[in-house]
Each structure stands twice: as structure tokens, then as C-alpha cells.
């Protein structure tokens, strides 16, 4: 499963903070694909682009319809120097492009100062006003909805889920386990939490086909089950390195020469909104410590309260009772017994 490293370049598919590191290139018609799903494109925009789109939507529609009203008035000869006594302008008190822009702004934002208004002698201007209110209303609903959708995305909630900087391998309950620590940084609960992993490594099939990335499932458990009812305390999830594990046969020496990436994903439901969120991180061999264990992070006070001290969240210590640290004879005996089970 895991192959030796050929260089010191540690490429990641997923960064430590959970972002995708894969660059998409040479896709034909990528712009059309993004425009076809315009809603997702707008929601995924960075905040600086979204704020620009939000403000420009209002400004451009005000200006565009202001220009249209100006041309309507020009076609009706409202801007000529001397007007006939019986001439009724399309829009009263609009003599310049600036005035037409202000009328468009007042109409779209329903300010309605009453100084500028459409007369009943110009059906075209009335039609354009109705068109403006309908069109811009739909545009504002779309942009405002995308703005709010980005604010309410579960992705922001996932940023308050903390993974340990290191993963450790040590013995637990007589089994060799790979452990990862996870914590919820908010007081609001995350329910139905489930941690899963994917081992990404180069692979050669039986037919001789080489694949740069081969995905293998890595199951994580907490105590006796794989699903946690709620995440309120810093918890440690573990994966047993048995014969069915993709890490089967892994040793401390092999760990330093392997080329793989372990992507760990936490899926949970937010108790407050019932929306699902997902947070992820990844570990390369240099971030997996052999023969280490996490230091305690949960302490009790004399008053009976529990305190989670995050100064110890990423700290590890050597397990002096770990069979991995015994002499070579004892180590070999334990490995043989473990392999024979």
C-alpha cells in the first residue's frame, strides 16, 4: 500500500486547515461551466469579490436605467431650451443625466421624494419603470440571498473544530492504534459526530498500472463505536493497526520512509440549526509520531467542574510502559505474537 519516498518534497492534497491543494488546469469551457451554475459560483466567491458584486449590482442598475430614462426624455424633446406651453415632459424636473440617475435611484430604492416623477403622458417611461422594479428586485434577491448563504454556510462552523497537530501510534487496550485528537471550540454541541479517514498513496495494480493516488478507507473509533453522540469535550479517536488495516505491517523504521497522506474528516450535525458540517485535516508521515501518546487535556477542579486546557492539546509524551520501547528481544517477541494472532 505505502511506498518509499523518493524525495523530500511533501506534496499534500489537503492542507492542515482542510483546504483543497489540487489545482484544476486545462479544462475546456471552464468559464461556461461556472456560469451555468451561477448560484454556486457566487456563493463560493471570496468576500472581496462578493462585496464588489453586491455594491456594483445596485450602482450599475441605478446608472443603467438612469441612462434609459435620460434617452426617453431626450426622445421626447424634454431637454430643449424652449418648450411649448402645452408640452408635458416624461419625467418632471429631470433636465440632466445626473437628474435621471437620481430619479432611477429614488425609484429603485422606493425613496420617492416627489420632486421627480413620471407623468401619465409617457407610456414608455412607465413601462421602463415597471421593468426596472421587477428586474432589479430579482437581481437584489439573488445577490442578497447569496450574501446571506455565504454567511450561514456550515463551513464557518467547521473552522471552530480543532484537530491535533500530530497523530500518534501507541498501544491501547493491548492493541496497536493510530490516534487523532479532535475538539469542539464552541459551547454549542455538535451531534452525531463521525470521524473517517482516507489513506492516499501511490499504488501499482496487479496488471502493472501505476496510480499516483490510491484511496483506501481508514476506520476510526472512539471507545466501542465509530460514532460519537455529541462533541463537547476533546476526544481521541483511534484506528487499530490490525491485519485488515491499510497500515498493517507498519513499523517505526518504515514510517520514516513511506510516502502517503492520511486525510481525516469529521462529519457532524449542528444542534442549533440541524445543518451538517464537515471539517478535515491531513497527516503526512513526519506528522505521525511513533511510540508517543497525547498528554491529558481534561482536568477536574475541587468545585467539581471539568476544564479542558488547550495548552496540552497538541502536546505528546513518551509512554514508558509502551512495549514499543522495550528491548529488541521483547519487541520482536511481541511483534511475532501480534502477527500470529
Tab-separated table of C-alpha atoms in Angstrom:
chain	number	residue	atom	x	y	z
A	1	UNK	CA	0.000	0.000	0.000
A	2	UNK	CA	2.617	2.522	1.152
A	3	UNK	CA	5.680	3.079	-0.964
A	4	UNK	CA	9.047	4.564	-0.013
A	5	UNK	CA	9.557	8.258	-0.549
A	6	UNK	CA	11.815	9.278	-3.408
A	7	UNK	CA	12.321	12.916	-2.416
A	8	UNK	CA	11.964	15.316	0.463
A	9	UNK	CA	9.119	17.211	-1.260
A	10	UNK	CA	5.980	16.624	0.782
A	11	UNK	CA	3.038	17.219	-1.515
A	12	UNK	CA	-0.396	17.465	0.043
A	13	UNK	CA	-3.834	17.020	-1.413
A	14	UNK	CA	-5.456	18.523	1.691
A	15	UNK	CA	-3.730	21.198	3.765
A	16	UNK	CA	-3.612	21.121	7.549
A	17	UNK	CA	-6.515	23.565	7.723
A	18	UNK	CA	-8.603	21.400	5.387
A	19	UNK	CA	-8.310	23.306	2.106
A	20	UNK	CA	-8.014	21.589	-1.267
A	21	UNK	CA	-4.473	21.767	-2.635
A	22	UNK	CA	-5.234	20.352	-6.089
A	23	UNK	CA	-5.127	22.861	-8.943
A	24	UNK	CA	-7.545	22.360	-11.810
A	25	UNK	CA	-5.907	23.161	-15.147
A	26	UNK	CA	-6.582	22.869	-18.890
A	27	UNK	CA	-10.349	22.438	-18.557
A	28	UNK	CA	-12.153	23.298	-21.764
A	29	UNK	CA	-15.133	25.590	-21.253
A	30	UNK	CA	-14.448	26.130	-17.549
A	31	UNK	CA	-15.958	29.627	-17.610
A	32	UNK	CA	-19.157	28.302	-19.168
A	33	UNK	CA	-19.352	25.602	-16.510
A	34	UNK	CA	-19.055	28.191	-13.756
A	35	UNK	CA	-21.646	30.445	-15.368
A	36	UNK	CA	-24.007	27.521	-15.856
A	37	UNK	CA	-24.038	27.045	-12.068
A	38	UNK	CA	-24.036	30.752	-11.286
A	39	UNK	CA	-25.531	30.314	-7.806
A	40	UNK	CA	-22.676	28.133	-6.529
A	41	UNK	CA	-20.169	30.400	-8.265
A	42	UNK	CA	-21.500	33.482	-6.478
A	43	UNK	CA	-21.743	31.721	-3.100
A	44	UNK	CA	-18.158	30.416	-3.398
A	45	UNK	CA	-16.765	33.850	-4.273
A	46	UNK	CA	-14.219	35.395	-1.964
A	47	UNK	CA	-15.566	38.146	0.225
A	48	UNK	CA	-13.814	40.961	-1.646
A	49	UNK	CA	-15.406	39.848	-4.922
A	50	UNK	CA	-18.784	39.294	-3.294
A	51	UNK	CA	-18.821	42.766	-1.730
A	52	UNK	CA	-17.835	44.240	-5.088
A	53	UNK	CA	-20.641	42.337	-6.807
A	54	UNK	CA	-23.122	43.331	-4.103
A	55	UNK	CA	-22.385	47.061	-4.393
A	56	UNK	CA	-21.941	47.113	-8.174
A	57	UNK	CA	-25.332	45.411	-8.666
A	58	UNK	CA	-27.063	48.437	-7.147
A	59	UNK	CA	-24.847	51.095	-8.694
A	60	UNK	CA	-24.919	49.646	-12.217
A	61	UNK	CA	-28.691	49.152	-12.264
A	62	UNK	CA	-29.232	52.712	-10.988
A	63	UNK	CA	-26.945	54.073	-13.693
A	64	UNK	CA	-28.253	51.827	-16.498
A	65	UNK	CA	-31.897	52.721	-16.010
A	66	UNK	CA	-30.915	56.347	-15.394
A	67	UNK	CA	-29.378	56.422	-18.869
A	68	UNK	CA	-32.536	54.812	-20.317
A	69	UNK	CA	-34.734	57.443	-18.677
A	70	UNK	CA	-32.408	60.149	-19.964
A	71	UNK	CA	-32.731	58.876	-23.539
A	72	UNK	CA	-36.518	58.672	-23.156
A	73	UNK	CA	-36.575	62.291	-22.104
A	74	UNK	CA	-34.267	63.207	-24.958
A	75	UNK	CA	-36.545	61.429	-27.436
A	76	UNK	CA	-39.495	63.329	-26.030
A	77	UNK	CA	-37.581	66.612	-26.519
A	78	UNK	CA	-37.716	67.400	-22.800
A	79	UNK	CA	-34.232	68.921	-22.771
A	80	UNK	CA	-34.644	71.567	-25.471
A	81	UNK	CA	-34.057	75.124	-24.465
A	82	UNK	CA	-37.541	76.469	-25.057
A	83	UNK	CA	-40.511	74.142	-24.558
A	84	UNK	CA	-44.019	74.742	-25.795
A	85	UNK	CA	-46.532	75.746	-23.170
A	86	UNK	CA	-48.563	72.588	-23.754
A	87	UNK	CA	-45.537	70.253	-23.672
A	88	UNK	CA	-45.584	67.714	-20.851
A	89	UNK	CA	-42.197	66.098	-20.019
A	90	UNK	CA	-41.958	62.342	-19.499
A	91	UNK	CA	-40.222	62.888	-16.163
A	92	UNK	CA	-40.768	66.110	-14.332
A	93	UNK	CA	-37.755	68.068	-13.030
A	94	UNK	CA	-35.191	65.918	-14.864
A	95	UNK	CA	-33.004	68.018	-17.156
A	96	UNK	CA	-29.623	66.245	-16.963
A	97	UNK	CA	-28.136	62.761	-16.801
A	98	UNK	CA	-27.476	63.324	-13.107
A	99	UNK	CA	-31.140	64.060	-12.559
A	100	UNK	CA	-32.099	60.899	-14.452
A	101	UNK	CA	-29.675	58.893	-12.285
A	102	UNK	CA	-31.203	60.324	-9.105
A	103	UNK	CA	-34.701	59.500	-10.360
A	104	UNK	CA	-33.614	55.914	-11.074
A	105	UNK	CA	-32.065	55.629	-7.594
A	106	UNK	CA	-35.141	57.058	-5.866
A	107	UNK	CA	-37.476	54.772	-7.793
A	108	UNK	CA	-35.484	51.583	-7.214
A	109	UNK	CA	-34.943	52.236	-3.511
A	110	UNK	CA	-38.556	53.468	-3.079
A	111	UNK	CA	-37.354	56.746	-1.582
A	112	UNK	CA	-39.828	58.771	-3.662
A	113	UNK	CA	-39.017	62.371	-2.764
A	114	UNK	CA	-41.868	63.560	-5.015
A	115	UNK	CA	-39.736	66.214	-6.729
A	116	UNK	CA	-39.051	63.940	-9.722
A	117	UNK	CA	-41.894	61.821	-11.040
A	118	UNK	CA	-43.248	60.254	-14.225
A	119	UNK	CA	-46.197	61.860	-15.919
A	120	UNK	CA	-49.053	59.927	-17.480
A	121	UNK	CA	-48.218	61.318	-20.935
A	122	UNK	CA	-45.298	58.906	-21.485
A	123	UNK	CA	-46.274	55.185	-21.521
A	124	UNK	CA	-42.718	54.155	-22.467
A	125	UNK	CA	-41.293	55.664	-19.280
A	126	UNK	CA	-43.989	53.923	-17.210
A	127	UNK	CA	-43.126	50.592	-18.837
A	128	UNK	CA	-39.391	51.104	-18.187
A	129	UNK	CA	-40.104	51.949	-14.541
A	130	UNK	CA	-42.097	48.737	-14.082
A	131	UNK	CA	-39.347	46.781	-15.849
A	132	UNK	CA	-36.728	48.324	-13.585
A	133	UNK	CA	-38.550	47.430	-10.392
A	134	UNK	CA	-39.159	43.827	-11.474
A	135	UNK	CA	-35.674	43.216	-12.893
A	136	UNK	CA	-33.713	44.838	-10.104
A	137	UNK	CA	-35.949	43.221	-7.492
A	138	UNK	CA	-34.991	39.791	-8.799
A	139	UNK	CA	-31.303	40.762	-9.026
A	140	UNK	CA	-31.283	42.090	-5.469
A	141	UNK	CA	-32.974	38.938	-4.172
A	142	UNK	CA	-30.322	36.791	-5.879
A	143	UNK	CA	-27.327	38.803	-4.683
A	144	UNK	CA	-28.674	39.298	-1.152
A	145	UNK	CA	-29.566	35.599	-0.901
A	146	UNK	CA	-26.063	34.589	-1.992
A	147	UNK	CA	-24.629	37.060	0.525
A	148	UNK	CA	-26.632	35.557	3.374
A	149	UNK	CA	-25.967	31.986	2.201
A	150	UNK	CA	-22.225	32.566	2.468
A	151	UNK	CA	-22.637	33.973	5.971
A	152	UNK	CA	-24.679	30.965	7.076
A	153	UNK	CA	-22.512	28.294	5.464
A	154	UNK	CA	-21.644	25.371	7.768
A	155	UNK	CA	-18.075	25.816	6.577
A	156	UNK	CA	-17.644	28.643	9.079
A	157	UNK	CA	-18.821	26.364	11.878
A	158	UNK	CA	-16.322	23.746	10.760
A	159	UNK	CA	-13.494	26.227	11.296
A	160	UNK	CA	-14.124	26.020	15.050
A	161	UNK	CA	-13.320	22.284	15.051
A	162	UNK	CA	-9.713	21.687	16.051
A	163	UNK	CA	-7.588	18.695	15.099
A	164	UNK	CA	-4.368	17.766	16.843
A	165	UNK	CA	-1.221	18.858	15.071
A	166	UNK	CA	0.179	15.340	15.397
A	167	UNK	CA	-1.169	11.840	15.097
A	168	UNK	CA	0.394	9.252	17.398
A	169	UNK	CA	0.878	5.489	17.281
A	170	UNK	CA	0.998	3.555	20.536
A	171	UNK	CA	-0.634	0.648	22.345
A	172	UNK	CA	-4.134	0.970	23.734
A	173	UNK	CA	-6.014	-1.828	25.446
A	174	UNK	CA	-3.464	-4.304	24.121
A	175	UNK	CA	-3.825	-3.123	20.515
A	176	UNK	CA	-1.506	-1.030	18.381
A	177	UNK	CA	-3.500	2.069	17.443
A	178	UNK	CA	-3.136	5.255	15.441
A	179	UNK	CA	-4.764	8.107	17.396
A	180	UNK	CA	-6.060	11.542	16.465
A	181	UNK	CA	-7.424	14.130	18.887
A	182	UNK	CA	-10.435	16.321	17.980
A	183	UNK	CA	-12.056	19.192	19.880
A	184	UNK	CA	-15.058	21.474	19.507
A	185	UNK	CA	-14.065	25.089	20.220
A	186	UNK	CA	-17.634	26.291	20.827
A	187	UNK	CA	-20.038	25.555	23.655
A	188	UNK	CA	-22.799	24.725	21.155
A	189	UNK	CA	-22.907	20.978	20.624
A	190	UNK	CA	-22.043	19.007	17.539
A	191	UNK	CA	-24.137	15.840	17.448
A	192	UNK	CA	-23.831	12.571	15.518
A	193	UNK	CA	-20.108	13.102	15.033
A	194	UNK	CA	-18.311	10.543	12.916
A	195	UNK	CA	-14.612	10.523	12.089
A	196	UNK	CA	-13.394	8.788	8.947
A	197	UNK	CA	-10.113	8.658	7.115
A	198	UNK	CA	-8.654	8.095	3.661
A	199	UNK	CA	-5.142	6.881	3.055
A	200	UNK	CA	-3.776	8.453	-0.137
A	201	UNK	CA	-0.661	6.822	-1.546
A	202	UNK	CA	0.893	5.701	-4.839
A	203	UNK	CA	-0.040	2.209	-5.924
A	204	UNK	CA	0.745	-0.372	-8.591
A	205	UNK	CA	-2.061	-2.713	-9.599
A	206	UNK	CA	-1.655	-6.399	-10.361
A	207	UNK	CA	-1.753	-5.501	-14.055
A	208	UNK	CA	1.239	-3.172	-13.589
A	209	UNK	CA	-0.760	0.057	-13.854
A	210	UNK	CA	0.707	2.836	-11.752
A	211	UNK	CA	-1.641	5.224	-9.990
A	212	UNK	CA	-0.310	8.359	-8.355
A	213	UNK	CA	-3.111	8.492	-5.785
A	214	UNK	CA	-4.808	5.363	-4.479
A	215	UNK	CA	-7.514	5.812	-1.854
A	216	UNK	CA	-8.011	3.334	0.972
A	217	UNK	CA	-10.577	3.689	3.747
A	218	UNK	CA	-9.291	4.079	7.301
A	219	UNK	CA	-11.867	3.486	10.039
A	220	UNK	CA	-11.658	5.433	13.267
A	221	UNK	CA	-13.372	4.521	16.514
A	222	UNK	CA	-13.960	6.061	19.896
A	223	UNK	CA	-14.217	3.555	22.724
A	224	UNK	CA	-16.501	0.840	21.308
A	225	UNK	CA	-18.186	2.615	18.388
A	226	UNK	CA	-17.357	4.766	15.390
A	227	UNK	CA	-19.993	7.432	16.028
A	228	UNK	CA	-19.913	9.937	18.877
A	229	UNK	CA	-23.307	11.123	20.235
A	230	UNK	CA	-22.005	14.644	20.788
A	231	UNK	CA	-18.718	16.516	20.780
A	232	UNK	CA	-18.423	18.635	23.891
A	233	UNK	CA	-15.039	17.527	25.251
A	234	UNK	CA	-11.727	16.998	23.446
A	235	UNK	CA	-11.904	13.393	22.270
A	236	UNK	CA	-9.371	10.921	20.961
A	237	UNK	CA	-10.340	8.694	18.036
A	238	UNK	CA	-8.234	5.668	17.212
A	239	UNK	CA	-7.637	3.282	14.352
A	240	UNK	CA	-6.475	-0.254	15.131
A	241	UNK	CA	-3.441	-1.361	13.127
A	242	UNK	CA	-4.559	-4.958	12.640
A	243	UNK	CA	-4.384	-7.236	9.603
A	244	UNK	CA	-7.336	-5.509	7.928
A	245	UNK	CA	-5.765	-2.058	8.322
A	246	UNK	CA	-4.012	-0.399	5.361
A	247	UNK	CA	-1.190	0.284	7.852
A	248	UNK	CA	-0.727	-3.436	8.503
A	249	UNK	CA	2.951	-4.301	8.972
A	250	UNK	CA	3.931	-0.677	9.599
A	251	UNK	CA	6.965	-0.192	11.834
A	252	UNK	CA	8.797	2.838	13.158
A	253	UNK	CA	11.529	2.383	10.559
A	254	UNK	CA	9.096	2.008	7.665
A	255	UNK	CA	7.090	5.018	8.791
A	256	UNK	CA	10.046	7.304	8.132
A	257	UNK	CA	10.432	6.058	4.551
A	258	UNK	CA	6.787	5.797	3.488
A	259	UNK	CA	5.076	8.141	1.063
A	260	UNK	CA	1.426	8.659	1.961
A	261	UNK	CA	-1.083	11.183	3.219
A	262	UNK	CA	-3.787	10.424	5.756
A	263	UNK	CA	-6.846	12.647	5.270
A	264	UNK	CA	-9.096	12.734	8.337
A	265	UNK	CA	-12.671	14.041	8.039
A	266	UNK	CA	-15.159	14.821	10.788
A	267	UNK	CA	-18.836	14.882	9.808
A	268	UNK	CA	-21.243	16.339	12.347
A	269	UNK	CA	-24.638	17.994	12.733
A	270	UNK	CA	-25.026	21.388	14.356
A	271	UNK	CA	-27.511	21.181	17.201
A	272	UNK	CA	-28.646	24.793	16.786
A	273	UNK	CA	-29.547	24.630	13.079
A	274	UNK	CA	-29.569	20.875	12.277
A	275	UNK	CA	-27.274	21.630	9.333
A	276	UNK	CA	-24.397	19.268	8.622
A	277	UNK	CA	-20.815	20.456	8.625
A	278	UNK	CA	-17.569	18.834	7.650
A	279	UNK	CA	-14.065	19.599	8.809
A	280	UNK	CA	-10.883	17.906	7.655
A	281	UNK	CA	-7.140	17.843	8.001
A	282	UNK	CA	-4.282	15.640	6.821
A	283	UNK	CA	-1.186	13.979	8.213
A	284	UNK	CA	1.992	13.024	6.401
A	285	UNK	CA	4.491	10.511	7.885
A	286	UNK	CA	6.517	13.294	9.532
A	287	UNK	CA	3.399	14.292	11.489
A	288	UNK	CA	2.731	10.791	12.830
A	289	UNK	CA	4.744	10.122	15.988
A	290	UNK	CA	5.598	6.512	16.763
A	291	UNK	CA	5.576	5.375	20.378
A	292	UNK	CA	4.040	8.620	21.658
A	293	UNK	CA	0.733	9.361	23.375
A	294	UNK	CA	-1.286	12.520	23.943
A	295	UNK	CA	-0.921	14.285	27.246
A	296	UNK	CA	-4.117	14.662	29.294
A	297	UNK	CA	-6.077	17.751	28.340
A	298	UNK	CA	-9.080	17.357	30.672
A	299	UNK	CA	-8.778	18.240	34.347
A	300	UNK	CA	-11.214	18.485	37.266
A	301	UNK	CA	-11.415	21.275	39.823
A	302	UNK	CA	-12.206	20.998	43.559
A	303	UNK	CA	-15.601	22.551	42.804
A	304	UNK	CA	-16.490	19.584	40.608
A	305	UNK	CA	-16.134	21.286	37.224
A	306	UNK	CA	-14.153	20.000	34.265
A	307	UNK	CA	-11.608	22.179	32.475
A	308	UNK	CA	-10.178	21.474	29.026
A	309	UNK	CA	-6.730	23.085	28.969
A	310	UNK	CA	-5.752	23.547	25.327
A	311	UNK	CA	-2.165	24.267	26.274
A	312	UNK	CA	-1.831	20.472	26.318
A	313	UNK	CA	-3.956	19.756	23.242
A	314	UNK	CA	-1.038	19.229	20.831
A	315	UNK	CA	1.474	18.027	23.398
A	316	UNK	CA	2.619	14.416	23.407
A	317	UNK	CA	4.733	12.340	25.740
A	318	UNK	CA	6.612	9.083	25.610
A	319	UNK	CA	4.704	6.166	27.079
A	320	UNK	CA	7.268	4.497	29.333
A	321	UNK	CA	5.036	1.439	29.660
A	322	UNK	CA	4.814	1.091	25.892
A	323	UNK	CA	6.047	-2.284	24.638
A	324	UNK	CA	7.471	-0.452	21.624
A	325	UNK	CA	10.152	0.972	23.894
A	326	UNK	CA	11.274	-2.332	25.399
A	327	UNK	CA	14.456	-4.105	24.420
A	328	UNK	CA	14.777	-5.562	20.948
A	329	UNK	CA	14.175	-9.163	22.106
A	330	UNK	CA	10.944	-8.265	23.838
A	331	UNK	CA	9.931	-6.107	20.880
A	332	UNK	CA	10.469	-8.919	18.403
A	333	UNK	CA	8.562	-11.359	20.604
A	334	UNK	CA	5.578	-9.050	20.853
A	335	UNK	CA	5.578	-8.409	17.102
A	336	UNK	CA	5.663	-12.136	16.396
A	337	UNK	CA	2.791	-12.784	18.791
A	338	UNK	CA	0.830	-9.925	17.296
A	339	UNK	CA	1.372	-11.195	13.733
A	340	UNK	CA	0.360	-14.725	14.710
A	341	UNK	CA	-2.983	-13.633	16.128
